[in-house]
Coordinates of C-alpha atoms and ligand atoms in Angstrom, one line a residue:
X1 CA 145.6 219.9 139.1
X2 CA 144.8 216.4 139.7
X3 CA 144.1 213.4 137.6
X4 CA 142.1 210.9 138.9
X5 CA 140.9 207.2 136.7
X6 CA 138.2 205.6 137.8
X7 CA 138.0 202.3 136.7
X8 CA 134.1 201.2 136.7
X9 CA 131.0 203.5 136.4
X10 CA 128.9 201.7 138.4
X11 CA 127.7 202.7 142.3
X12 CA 131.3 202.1 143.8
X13 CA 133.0 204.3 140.5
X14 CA 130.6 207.3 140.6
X15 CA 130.8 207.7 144.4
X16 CA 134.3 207.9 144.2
X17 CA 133.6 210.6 141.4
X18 CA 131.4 212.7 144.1
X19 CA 133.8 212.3 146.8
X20 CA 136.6 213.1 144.7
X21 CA 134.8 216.3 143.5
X22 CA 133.7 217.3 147.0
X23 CA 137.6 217.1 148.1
X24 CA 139.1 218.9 145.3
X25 CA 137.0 220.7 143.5
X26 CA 137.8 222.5 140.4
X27 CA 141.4 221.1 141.2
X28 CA 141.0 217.8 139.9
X29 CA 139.9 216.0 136.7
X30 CA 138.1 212.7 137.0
X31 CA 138.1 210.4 133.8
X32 CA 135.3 207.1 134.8
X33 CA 135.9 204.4 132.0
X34 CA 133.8 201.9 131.4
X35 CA 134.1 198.7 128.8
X36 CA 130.2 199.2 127.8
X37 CA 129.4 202.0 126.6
X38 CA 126.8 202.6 129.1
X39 CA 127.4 203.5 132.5
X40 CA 126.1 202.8 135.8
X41 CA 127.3 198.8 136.2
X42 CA 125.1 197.2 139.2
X43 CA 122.5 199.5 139.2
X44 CA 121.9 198.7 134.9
X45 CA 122.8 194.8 134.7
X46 CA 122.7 194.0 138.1
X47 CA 119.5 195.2 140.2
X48 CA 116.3 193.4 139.3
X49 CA 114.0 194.9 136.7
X50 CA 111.3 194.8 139.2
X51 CA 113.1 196.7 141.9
X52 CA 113.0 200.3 140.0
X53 CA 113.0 202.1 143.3
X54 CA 116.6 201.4 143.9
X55 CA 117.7 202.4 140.5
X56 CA 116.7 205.5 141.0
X57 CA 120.2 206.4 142.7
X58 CA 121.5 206.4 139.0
X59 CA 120.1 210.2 139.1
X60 CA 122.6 211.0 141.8
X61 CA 124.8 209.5 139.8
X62 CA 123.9 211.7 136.7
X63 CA 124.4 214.6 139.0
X64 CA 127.9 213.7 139.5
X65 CA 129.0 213.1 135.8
X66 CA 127.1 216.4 134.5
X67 CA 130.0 217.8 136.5
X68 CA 132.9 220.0 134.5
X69 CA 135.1 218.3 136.2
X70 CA 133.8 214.5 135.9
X71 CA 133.7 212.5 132.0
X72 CA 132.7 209.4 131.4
X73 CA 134.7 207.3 129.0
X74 CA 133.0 204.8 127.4
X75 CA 133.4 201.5 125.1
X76 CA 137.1 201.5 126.3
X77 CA 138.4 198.2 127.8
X78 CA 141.6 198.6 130.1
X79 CA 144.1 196.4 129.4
X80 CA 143.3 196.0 125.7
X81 CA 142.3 199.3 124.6
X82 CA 144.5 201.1 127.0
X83 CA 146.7 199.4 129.8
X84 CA 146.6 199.8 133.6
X85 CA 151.1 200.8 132.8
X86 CA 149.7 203.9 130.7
X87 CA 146.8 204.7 132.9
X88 CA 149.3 205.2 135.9
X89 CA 151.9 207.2 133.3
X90 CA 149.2 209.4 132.4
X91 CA 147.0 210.0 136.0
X92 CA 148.1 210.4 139.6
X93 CA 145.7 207.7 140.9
X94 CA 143.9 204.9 139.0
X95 CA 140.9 203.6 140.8
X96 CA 139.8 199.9 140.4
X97 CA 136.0 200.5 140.6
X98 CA 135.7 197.1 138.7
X99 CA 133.0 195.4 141.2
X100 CA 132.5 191.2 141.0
X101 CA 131.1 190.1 137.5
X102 CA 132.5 186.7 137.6
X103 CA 130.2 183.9 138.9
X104 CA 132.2 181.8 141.9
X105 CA 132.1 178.4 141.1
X106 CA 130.8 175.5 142.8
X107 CA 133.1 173.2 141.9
X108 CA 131.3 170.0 142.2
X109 CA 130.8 167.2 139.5
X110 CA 128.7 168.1 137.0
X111 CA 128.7 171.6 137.1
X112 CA 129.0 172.4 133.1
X113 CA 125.7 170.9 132.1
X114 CA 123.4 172.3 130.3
X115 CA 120.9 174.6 131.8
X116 CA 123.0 175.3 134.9
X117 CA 124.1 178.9 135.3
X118 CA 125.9 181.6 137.3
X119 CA 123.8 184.4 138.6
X120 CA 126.0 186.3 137.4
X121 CA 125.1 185.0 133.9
X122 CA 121.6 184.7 134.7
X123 CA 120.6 187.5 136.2
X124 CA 122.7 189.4 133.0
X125 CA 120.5 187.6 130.7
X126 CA 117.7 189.7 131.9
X127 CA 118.8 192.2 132.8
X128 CA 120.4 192.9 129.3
X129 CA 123.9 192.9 129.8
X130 CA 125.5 192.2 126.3
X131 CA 128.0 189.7 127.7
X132 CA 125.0 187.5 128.5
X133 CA 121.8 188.4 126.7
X134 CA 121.8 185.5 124.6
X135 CA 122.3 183.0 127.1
X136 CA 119.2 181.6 126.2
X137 CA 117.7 179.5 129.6
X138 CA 115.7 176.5 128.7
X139 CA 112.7 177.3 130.9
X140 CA 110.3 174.3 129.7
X141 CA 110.8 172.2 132.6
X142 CA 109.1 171.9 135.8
X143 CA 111.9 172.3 138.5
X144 CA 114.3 175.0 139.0
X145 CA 117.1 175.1 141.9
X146 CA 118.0 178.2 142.8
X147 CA 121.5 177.8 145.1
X148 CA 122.4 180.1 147.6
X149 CA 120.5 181.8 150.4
X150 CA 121.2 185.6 149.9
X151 CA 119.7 188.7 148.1
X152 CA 120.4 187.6 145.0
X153 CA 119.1 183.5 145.5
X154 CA 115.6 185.7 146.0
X155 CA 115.9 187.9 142.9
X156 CA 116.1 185.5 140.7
X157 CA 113.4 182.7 142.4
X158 CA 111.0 185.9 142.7
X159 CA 111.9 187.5 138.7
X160 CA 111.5 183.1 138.0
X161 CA 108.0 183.2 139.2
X162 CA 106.6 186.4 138.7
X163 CA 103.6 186.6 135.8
X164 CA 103.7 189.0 133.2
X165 CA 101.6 191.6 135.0
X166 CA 103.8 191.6 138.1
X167 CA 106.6 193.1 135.5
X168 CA 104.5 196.1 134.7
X169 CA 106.6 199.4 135.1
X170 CA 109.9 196.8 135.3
X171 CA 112.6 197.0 132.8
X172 CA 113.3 193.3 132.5
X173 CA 114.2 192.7 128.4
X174 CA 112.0 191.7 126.2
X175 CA 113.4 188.6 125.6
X176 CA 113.8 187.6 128.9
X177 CA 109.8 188.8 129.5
X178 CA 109.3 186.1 126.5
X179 CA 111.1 183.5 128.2
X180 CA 109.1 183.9 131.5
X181 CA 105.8 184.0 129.4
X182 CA 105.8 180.5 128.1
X183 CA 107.8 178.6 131.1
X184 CA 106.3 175.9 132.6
X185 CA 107.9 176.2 136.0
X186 CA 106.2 174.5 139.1
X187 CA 108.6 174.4 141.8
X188 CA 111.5 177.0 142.2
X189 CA 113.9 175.6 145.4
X190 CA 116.0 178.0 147.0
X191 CA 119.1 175.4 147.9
X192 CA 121.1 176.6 151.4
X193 CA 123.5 174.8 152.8
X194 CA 123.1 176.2 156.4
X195 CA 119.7 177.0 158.6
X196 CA 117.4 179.8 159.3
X197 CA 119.4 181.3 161.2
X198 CA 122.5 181.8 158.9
X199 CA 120.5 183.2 156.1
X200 CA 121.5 186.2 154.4
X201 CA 118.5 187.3 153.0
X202 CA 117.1 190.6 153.9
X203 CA 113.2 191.4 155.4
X204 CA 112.5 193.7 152.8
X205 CA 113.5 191.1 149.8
X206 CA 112.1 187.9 151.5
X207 CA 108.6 189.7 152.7
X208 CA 107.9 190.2 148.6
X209 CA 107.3 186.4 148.4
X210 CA 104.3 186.4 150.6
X211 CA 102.8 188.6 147.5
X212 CA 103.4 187.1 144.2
X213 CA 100.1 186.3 142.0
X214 CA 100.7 182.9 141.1
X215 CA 103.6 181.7 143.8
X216 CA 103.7 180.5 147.3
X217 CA 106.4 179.8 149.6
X218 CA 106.9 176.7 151.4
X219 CA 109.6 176.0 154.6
X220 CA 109.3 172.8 156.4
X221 CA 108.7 174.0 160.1
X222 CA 110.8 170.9 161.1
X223 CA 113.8 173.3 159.8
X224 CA 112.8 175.9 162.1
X225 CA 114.8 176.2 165.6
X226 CA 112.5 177.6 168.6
X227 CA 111.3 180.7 168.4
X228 CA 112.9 181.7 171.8
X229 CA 116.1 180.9 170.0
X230 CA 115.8 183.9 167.8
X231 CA 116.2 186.7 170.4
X232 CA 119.6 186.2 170.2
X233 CA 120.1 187.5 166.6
X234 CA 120.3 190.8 165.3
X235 CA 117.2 192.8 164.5
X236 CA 117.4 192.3 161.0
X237 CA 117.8 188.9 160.4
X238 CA 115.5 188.2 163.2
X239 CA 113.0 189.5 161.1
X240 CA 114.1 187.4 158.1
X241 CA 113.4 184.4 160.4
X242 CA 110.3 185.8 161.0
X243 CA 109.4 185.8 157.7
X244 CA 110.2 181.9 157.4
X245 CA 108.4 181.5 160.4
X246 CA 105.1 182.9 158.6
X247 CA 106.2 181.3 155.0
X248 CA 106.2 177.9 156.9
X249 CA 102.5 178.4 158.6
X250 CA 100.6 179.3 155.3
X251 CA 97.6 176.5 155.6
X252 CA 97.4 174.2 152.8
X253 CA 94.3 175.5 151.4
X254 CA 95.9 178.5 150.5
X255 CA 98.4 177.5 148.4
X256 CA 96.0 175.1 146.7
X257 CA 95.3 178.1 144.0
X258 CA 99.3 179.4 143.4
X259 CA 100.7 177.3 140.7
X260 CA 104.4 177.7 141.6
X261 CA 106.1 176.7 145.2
X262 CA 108.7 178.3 146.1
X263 CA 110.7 176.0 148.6
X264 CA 113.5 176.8 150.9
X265 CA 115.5 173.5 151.0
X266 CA 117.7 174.3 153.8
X267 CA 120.6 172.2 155.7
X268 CA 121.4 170.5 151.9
X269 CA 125.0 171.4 150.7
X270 CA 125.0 170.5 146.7
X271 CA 127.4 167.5 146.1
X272 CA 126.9 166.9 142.5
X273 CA 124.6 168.0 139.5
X274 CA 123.4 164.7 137.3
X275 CA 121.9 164.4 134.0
X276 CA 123.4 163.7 130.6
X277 CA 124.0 166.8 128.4
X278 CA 121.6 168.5 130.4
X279 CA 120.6 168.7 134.5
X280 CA 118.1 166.6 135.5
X281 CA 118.8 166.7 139.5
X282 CA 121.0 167.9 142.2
X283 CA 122.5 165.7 144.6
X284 CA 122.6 167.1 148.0
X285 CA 124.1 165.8 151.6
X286 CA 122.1 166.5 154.4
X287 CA 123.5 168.8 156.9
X288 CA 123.7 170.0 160.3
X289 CA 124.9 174.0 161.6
X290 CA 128.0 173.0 164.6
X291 CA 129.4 176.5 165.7
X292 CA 127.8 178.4 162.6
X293 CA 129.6 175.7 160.2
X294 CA 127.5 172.7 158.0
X295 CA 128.5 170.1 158.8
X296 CA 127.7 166.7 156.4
X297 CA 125.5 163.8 158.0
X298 CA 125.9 161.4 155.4
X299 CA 122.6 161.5 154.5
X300 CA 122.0 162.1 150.9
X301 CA 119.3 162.7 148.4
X302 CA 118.1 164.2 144.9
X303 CA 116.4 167.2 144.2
X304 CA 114.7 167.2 140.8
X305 CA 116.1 170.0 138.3
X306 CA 115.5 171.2 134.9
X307 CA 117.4 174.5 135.5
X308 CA 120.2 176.0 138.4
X309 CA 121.0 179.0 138.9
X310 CA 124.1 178.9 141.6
X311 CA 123.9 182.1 143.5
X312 CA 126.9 181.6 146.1
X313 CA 128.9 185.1 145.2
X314 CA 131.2 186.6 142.9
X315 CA 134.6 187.4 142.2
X316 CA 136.7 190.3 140.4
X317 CA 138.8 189.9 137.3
X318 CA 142.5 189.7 137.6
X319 CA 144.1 192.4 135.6
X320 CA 147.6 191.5 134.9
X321 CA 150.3 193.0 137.2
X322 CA 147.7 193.9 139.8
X323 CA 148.1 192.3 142.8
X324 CA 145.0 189.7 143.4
X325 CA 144.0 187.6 146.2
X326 CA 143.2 184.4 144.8
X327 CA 141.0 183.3 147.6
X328 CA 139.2 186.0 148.0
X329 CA 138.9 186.3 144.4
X330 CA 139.3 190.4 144.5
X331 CA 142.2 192.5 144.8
X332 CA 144.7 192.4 147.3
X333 CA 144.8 196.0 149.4
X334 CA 145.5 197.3 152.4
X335 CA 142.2 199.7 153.4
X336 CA 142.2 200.6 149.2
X337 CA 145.9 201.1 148.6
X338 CA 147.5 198.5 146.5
X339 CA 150.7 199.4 144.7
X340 CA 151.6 203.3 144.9
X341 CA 148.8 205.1 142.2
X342 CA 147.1 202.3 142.0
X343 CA 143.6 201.9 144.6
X344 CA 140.4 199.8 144.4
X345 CA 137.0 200.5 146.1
X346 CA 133.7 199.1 146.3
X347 CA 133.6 194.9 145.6
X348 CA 136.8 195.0 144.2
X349 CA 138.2 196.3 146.9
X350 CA 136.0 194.2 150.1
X351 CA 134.0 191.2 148.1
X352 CA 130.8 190.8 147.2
X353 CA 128.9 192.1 149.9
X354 CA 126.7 195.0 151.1
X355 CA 124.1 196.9 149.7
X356 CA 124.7 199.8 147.2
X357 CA 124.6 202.9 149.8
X358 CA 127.9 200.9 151.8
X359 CA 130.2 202.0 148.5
X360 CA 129.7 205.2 149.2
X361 CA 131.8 205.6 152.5
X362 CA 133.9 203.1 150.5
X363 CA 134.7 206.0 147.7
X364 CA 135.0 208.6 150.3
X365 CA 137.4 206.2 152.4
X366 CA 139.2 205.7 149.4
X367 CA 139.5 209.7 148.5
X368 CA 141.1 209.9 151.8
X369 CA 143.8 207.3 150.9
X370 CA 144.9 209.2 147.7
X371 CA 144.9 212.8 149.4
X372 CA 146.8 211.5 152.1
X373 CA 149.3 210.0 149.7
X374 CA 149.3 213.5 147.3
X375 CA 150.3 215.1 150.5
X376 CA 153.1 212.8 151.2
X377 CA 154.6 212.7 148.1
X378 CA 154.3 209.5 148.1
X379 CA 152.9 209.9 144.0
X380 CA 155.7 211.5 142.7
X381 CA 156.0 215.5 141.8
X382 CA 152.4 215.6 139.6
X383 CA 152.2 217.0 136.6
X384 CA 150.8 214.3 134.9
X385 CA 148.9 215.0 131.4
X386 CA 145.7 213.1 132.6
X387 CA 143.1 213.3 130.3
X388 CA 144.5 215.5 127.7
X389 CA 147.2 213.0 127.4
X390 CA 144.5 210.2 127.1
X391 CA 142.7 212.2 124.1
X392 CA 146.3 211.4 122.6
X393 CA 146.3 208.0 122.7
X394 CA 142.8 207.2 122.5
X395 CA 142.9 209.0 119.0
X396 CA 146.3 207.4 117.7
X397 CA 144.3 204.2 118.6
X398 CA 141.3 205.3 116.7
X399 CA 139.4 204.5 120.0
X400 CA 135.7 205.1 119.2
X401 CA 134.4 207.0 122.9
X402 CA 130.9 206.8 124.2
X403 CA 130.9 210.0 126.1
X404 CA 128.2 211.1 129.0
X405 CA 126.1 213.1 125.9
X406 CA 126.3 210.0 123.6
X407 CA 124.8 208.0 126.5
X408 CA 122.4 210.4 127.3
X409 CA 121.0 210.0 123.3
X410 CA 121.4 205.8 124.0
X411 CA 118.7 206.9 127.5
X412 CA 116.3 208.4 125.2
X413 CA 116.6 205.9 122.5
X414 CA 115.6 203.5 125.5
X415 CA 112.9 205.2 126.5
X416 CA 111.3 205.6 123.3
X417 CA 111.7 202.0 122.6
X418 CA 110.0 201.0 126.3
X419 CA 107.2 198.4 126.6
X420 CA 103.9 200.6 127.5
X421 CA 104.4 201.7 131.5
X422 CA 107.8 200.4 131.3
X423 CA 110.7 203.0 132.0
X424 CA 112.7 201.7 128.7
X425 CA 113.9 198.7 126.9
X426 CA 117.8 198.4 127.0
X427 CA 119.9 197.7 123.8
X428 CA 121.0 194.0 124.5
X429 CA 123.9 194.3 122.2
X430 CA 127.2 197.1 122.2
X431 CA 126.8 197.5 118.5
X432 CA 123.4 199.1 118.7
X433 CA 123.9 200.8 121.8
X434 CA 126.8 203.3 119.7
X435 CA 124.4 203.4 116.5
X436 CA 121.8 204.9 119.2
X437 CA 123.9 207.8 120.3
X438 CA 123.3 208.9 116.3
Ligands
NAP1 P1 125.5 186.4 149.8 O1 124.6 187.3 150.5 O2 126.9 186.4 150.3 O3 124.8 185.0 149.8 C1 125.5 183.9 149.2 C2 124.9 182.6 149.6 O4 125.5 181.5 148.9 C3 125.0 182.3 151.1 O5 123.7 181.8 151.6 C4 126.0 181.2 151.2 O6 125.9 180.3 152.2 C5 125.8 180.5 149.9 N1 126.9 179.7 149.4 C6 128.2 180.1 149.2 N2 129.0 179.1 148.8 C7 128.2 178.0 148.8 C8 128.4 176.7 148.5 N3 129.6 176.2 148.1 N4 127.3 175.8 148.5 C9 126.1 176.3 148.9 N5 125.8 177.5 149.2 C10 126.9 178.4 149.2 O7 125.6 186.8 148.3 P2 124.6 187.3 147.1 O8 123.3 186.8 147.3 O9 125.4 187.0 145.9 O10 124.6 188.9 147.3 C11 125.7 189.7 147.2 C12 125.5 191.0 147.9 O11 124.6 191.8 147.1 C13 124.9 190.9 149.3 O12 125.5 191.8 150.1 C14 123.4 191.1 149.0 O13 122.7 191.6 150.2 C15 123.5 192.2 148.0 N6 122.2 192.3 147.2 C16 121.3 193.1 147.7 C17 120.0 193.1 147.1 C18 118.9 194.0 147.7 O14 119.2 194.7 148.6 N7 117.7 194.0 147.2 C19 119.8 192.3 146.0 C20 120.8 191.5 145.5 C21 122.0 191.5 146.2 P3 126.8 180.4 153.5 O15 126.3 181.5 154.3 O16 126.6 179.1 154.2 O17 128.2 180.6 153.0

């Protein structure tokens, strides 16, 4: 028999799960712990309320952890509640599955004011996650900057200027929904510090903002290279450019009746926030692309800001005696393998990037890497306890486990509590999460 730790129940953790199952079968044991006691990471606290379509891979999910074979081990933090040295005593291989949920920072001059967040702050404040669901966004001013020109720079200028009505059958909180009601947002600038043609934005996600009720997007066409100049790029970003193309010929007269702008401020790379207590404008130097880098001109102005949200990409937590790249803030690993028993997968494992289908090779790959290393012996003789030996510890350490069932009662709880045509309304806080499960 097998015993396998998963680290992580979001995408990149349960894929591992399925692989894992598909490659041993009823010869292996697969515990998936989670710190919330709510599984499914990204696809919960991370994919936009009003993108429901994608969350629906959370049922493939289910599939796997209704498995014999598969638990889920929830409200138990590794390295307080259990450490990564007991994990590897008790389980042949440990899987980091722990994705990016630290904001990279800017690091520019001003960066702690008030009103400037992470997205990974911002986008858990509504999206419910209980590390950041009272963050609280002051949302009274006119101009928001949104930093960043990826997937996630459009989530949160879209979920910024969509009405109320646009969040029907969305699961955004209700006190985020609250928020959005009463702000006074006019202009929503999406901040890059390269061109159109180094965007990372998908044409899927930037063809929703030619559709929102009260918002318009704006690009300058003098930011716009030739159009001949895009047959060079790959089909899918050509079509992003596309889209920028269209978003910069929308006449005037039809964004006379949208209330909000949405504006791609591109070639600016933020130099300093300003404000006293709390933003008031970013600072940015005018740039230029030279061989795919920005370069500065020296050229500077102000954009006007009331809130930021700095969407530039993530990093994993450290977990002490875990080998960690520093600069590429996730773990360091060779293909998945980094100490003997020890693996990561998903964003821990490559960064930040890719859509939710690219961690599942990633959990097959990393399947591979610990059958391979069974066979060598290169993880001892076996006979580890695994999870019965957990089921020790955990209950000599009075650890109170959300199991797959208990979650299951926290769904419905959800569901019942949902906003009419809404899919459910997510406990914002751990404590009532475990007081759902009854
Ligand atoms: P991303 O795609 O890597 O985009 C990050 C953006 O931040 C880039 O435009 C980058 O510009 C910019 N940036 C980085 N450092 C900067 C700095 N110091 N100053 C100014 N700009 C800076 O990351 P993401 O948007 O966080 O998305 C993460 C992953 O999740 C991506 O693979 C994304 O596609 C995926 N995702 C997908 C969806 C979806 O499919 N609906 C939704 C959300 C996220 P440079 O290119 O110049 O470095």
């Amino acid at each position: 028999m097998h015993h396998i730790a998963i680290i992580g129940s979001g995408p990149a953790g349960y894929y591992t799960a399925e692989a894992a199952q598909k490659h041993w079968g009823d010869d292996v044991r697969i515990d998936i712990f989670d710190t919330l006691p709510v599984p499914y990471g990204l696809i919960r606290t991370g994919v936009a309320p009003d993108h429901q379509s994608i969350k629906g891979v959370s049922r493939r999910y289910e599939a796997t952890a209704l498995n014999e074979n598969v638990r889920f081990v929830g409200n138990v933090t590794v390295g307080s509640d259990v450490s990564m040295d007991e994990l590897r005593e008790l389980y042949d291989a440990v899987v980091l599955a722990t994705g990016a949920p630290n904001d990279r920072p800017l690091g520019i001059e001003g960066e702690d004011l008030g009103n400037i967040f992470g997205s990974a702050a911002f986008v858990g404040w509504y999206n419910g996650h209980p590390q950041f669901a009272g963050l609280d966004p002051d949302l009274s001013g006119k101009n928001a900057v949104v930093i960043g020109m990826g997937n996630v720079a459009l989530d949160v200028a879209r979920i910024l200027a969509k009405t109320e009505a646009e969040f029907a059958g969305a699961d955004i909180v209700t006190h985020a929904l609250d928020a959005l009601r009463v702000s006074s947002l006019q202009t929503i600038t999406i901040v890059g510090r390269r061109g159109p043609h180094q965007i990372m934005m998908t044409p899927k996600e930037l063809g929703e903002l030619m559709h929102l009720d009260r918002a318009t997007p704006r690009v300058d066409p003098a930011d716009l290279p030739e159009e001949a100049e895009d047959a060079i790029l790959e089909p899918g970003l050509r079509k992003s450019v596309a889209h920028l193309r269209s978003f910069a010929a929308i006449p005037e007269s039809e964004r006379a009746d949208k209330a909000i702008e949405i504006d791609f401020d591109m070639f600016a790379s933020p130099l300093r926030f300003l404000g006293e207590g709390k933003v008031t404008g970013l600072e940015v130097e005018r740039t230029k692309v030279e061989t795919g880098r920005a370069v500065g001109t020296g050229e500077t102005y102000v954009i006007p800001a009331d809130l930021v949200v700095s969407c530039i990409g993530y990093r994993s937590s450290p977990i002490p005696g875990v080998p960690f790249d520093e600069r590429a803030g996730r773990f360091a690993n060779d293909e998945g393998r980094i100490l003997p028993g020890i693996y990561c997968v998903g964003w821990a494992r490559r960064g930040p990037t890719g859509t939710i289908g690219t961690n599942r090779p990633d959990g097959f790959g990393v399947v591979e890497k610990i059958a391979e290393d069974l066979t060598s012996g290169a993880l001892g003789a076996g006979g580890k306890e695994g999870r019965t030996g957990f089921n020790a510890l955990a209950e000599q350490r009075g650890l109170d486990i959300v199991t797959f069932r208990d979650w299951k009662k926290i769904e419905e709880a959800e569901a019942k509590a949902a906003r009419e045509g809404a899919p459910r309304e997510k406990f914002v806080d751990i404590e009532a999460m475990i007081r759902a499960r009854g």
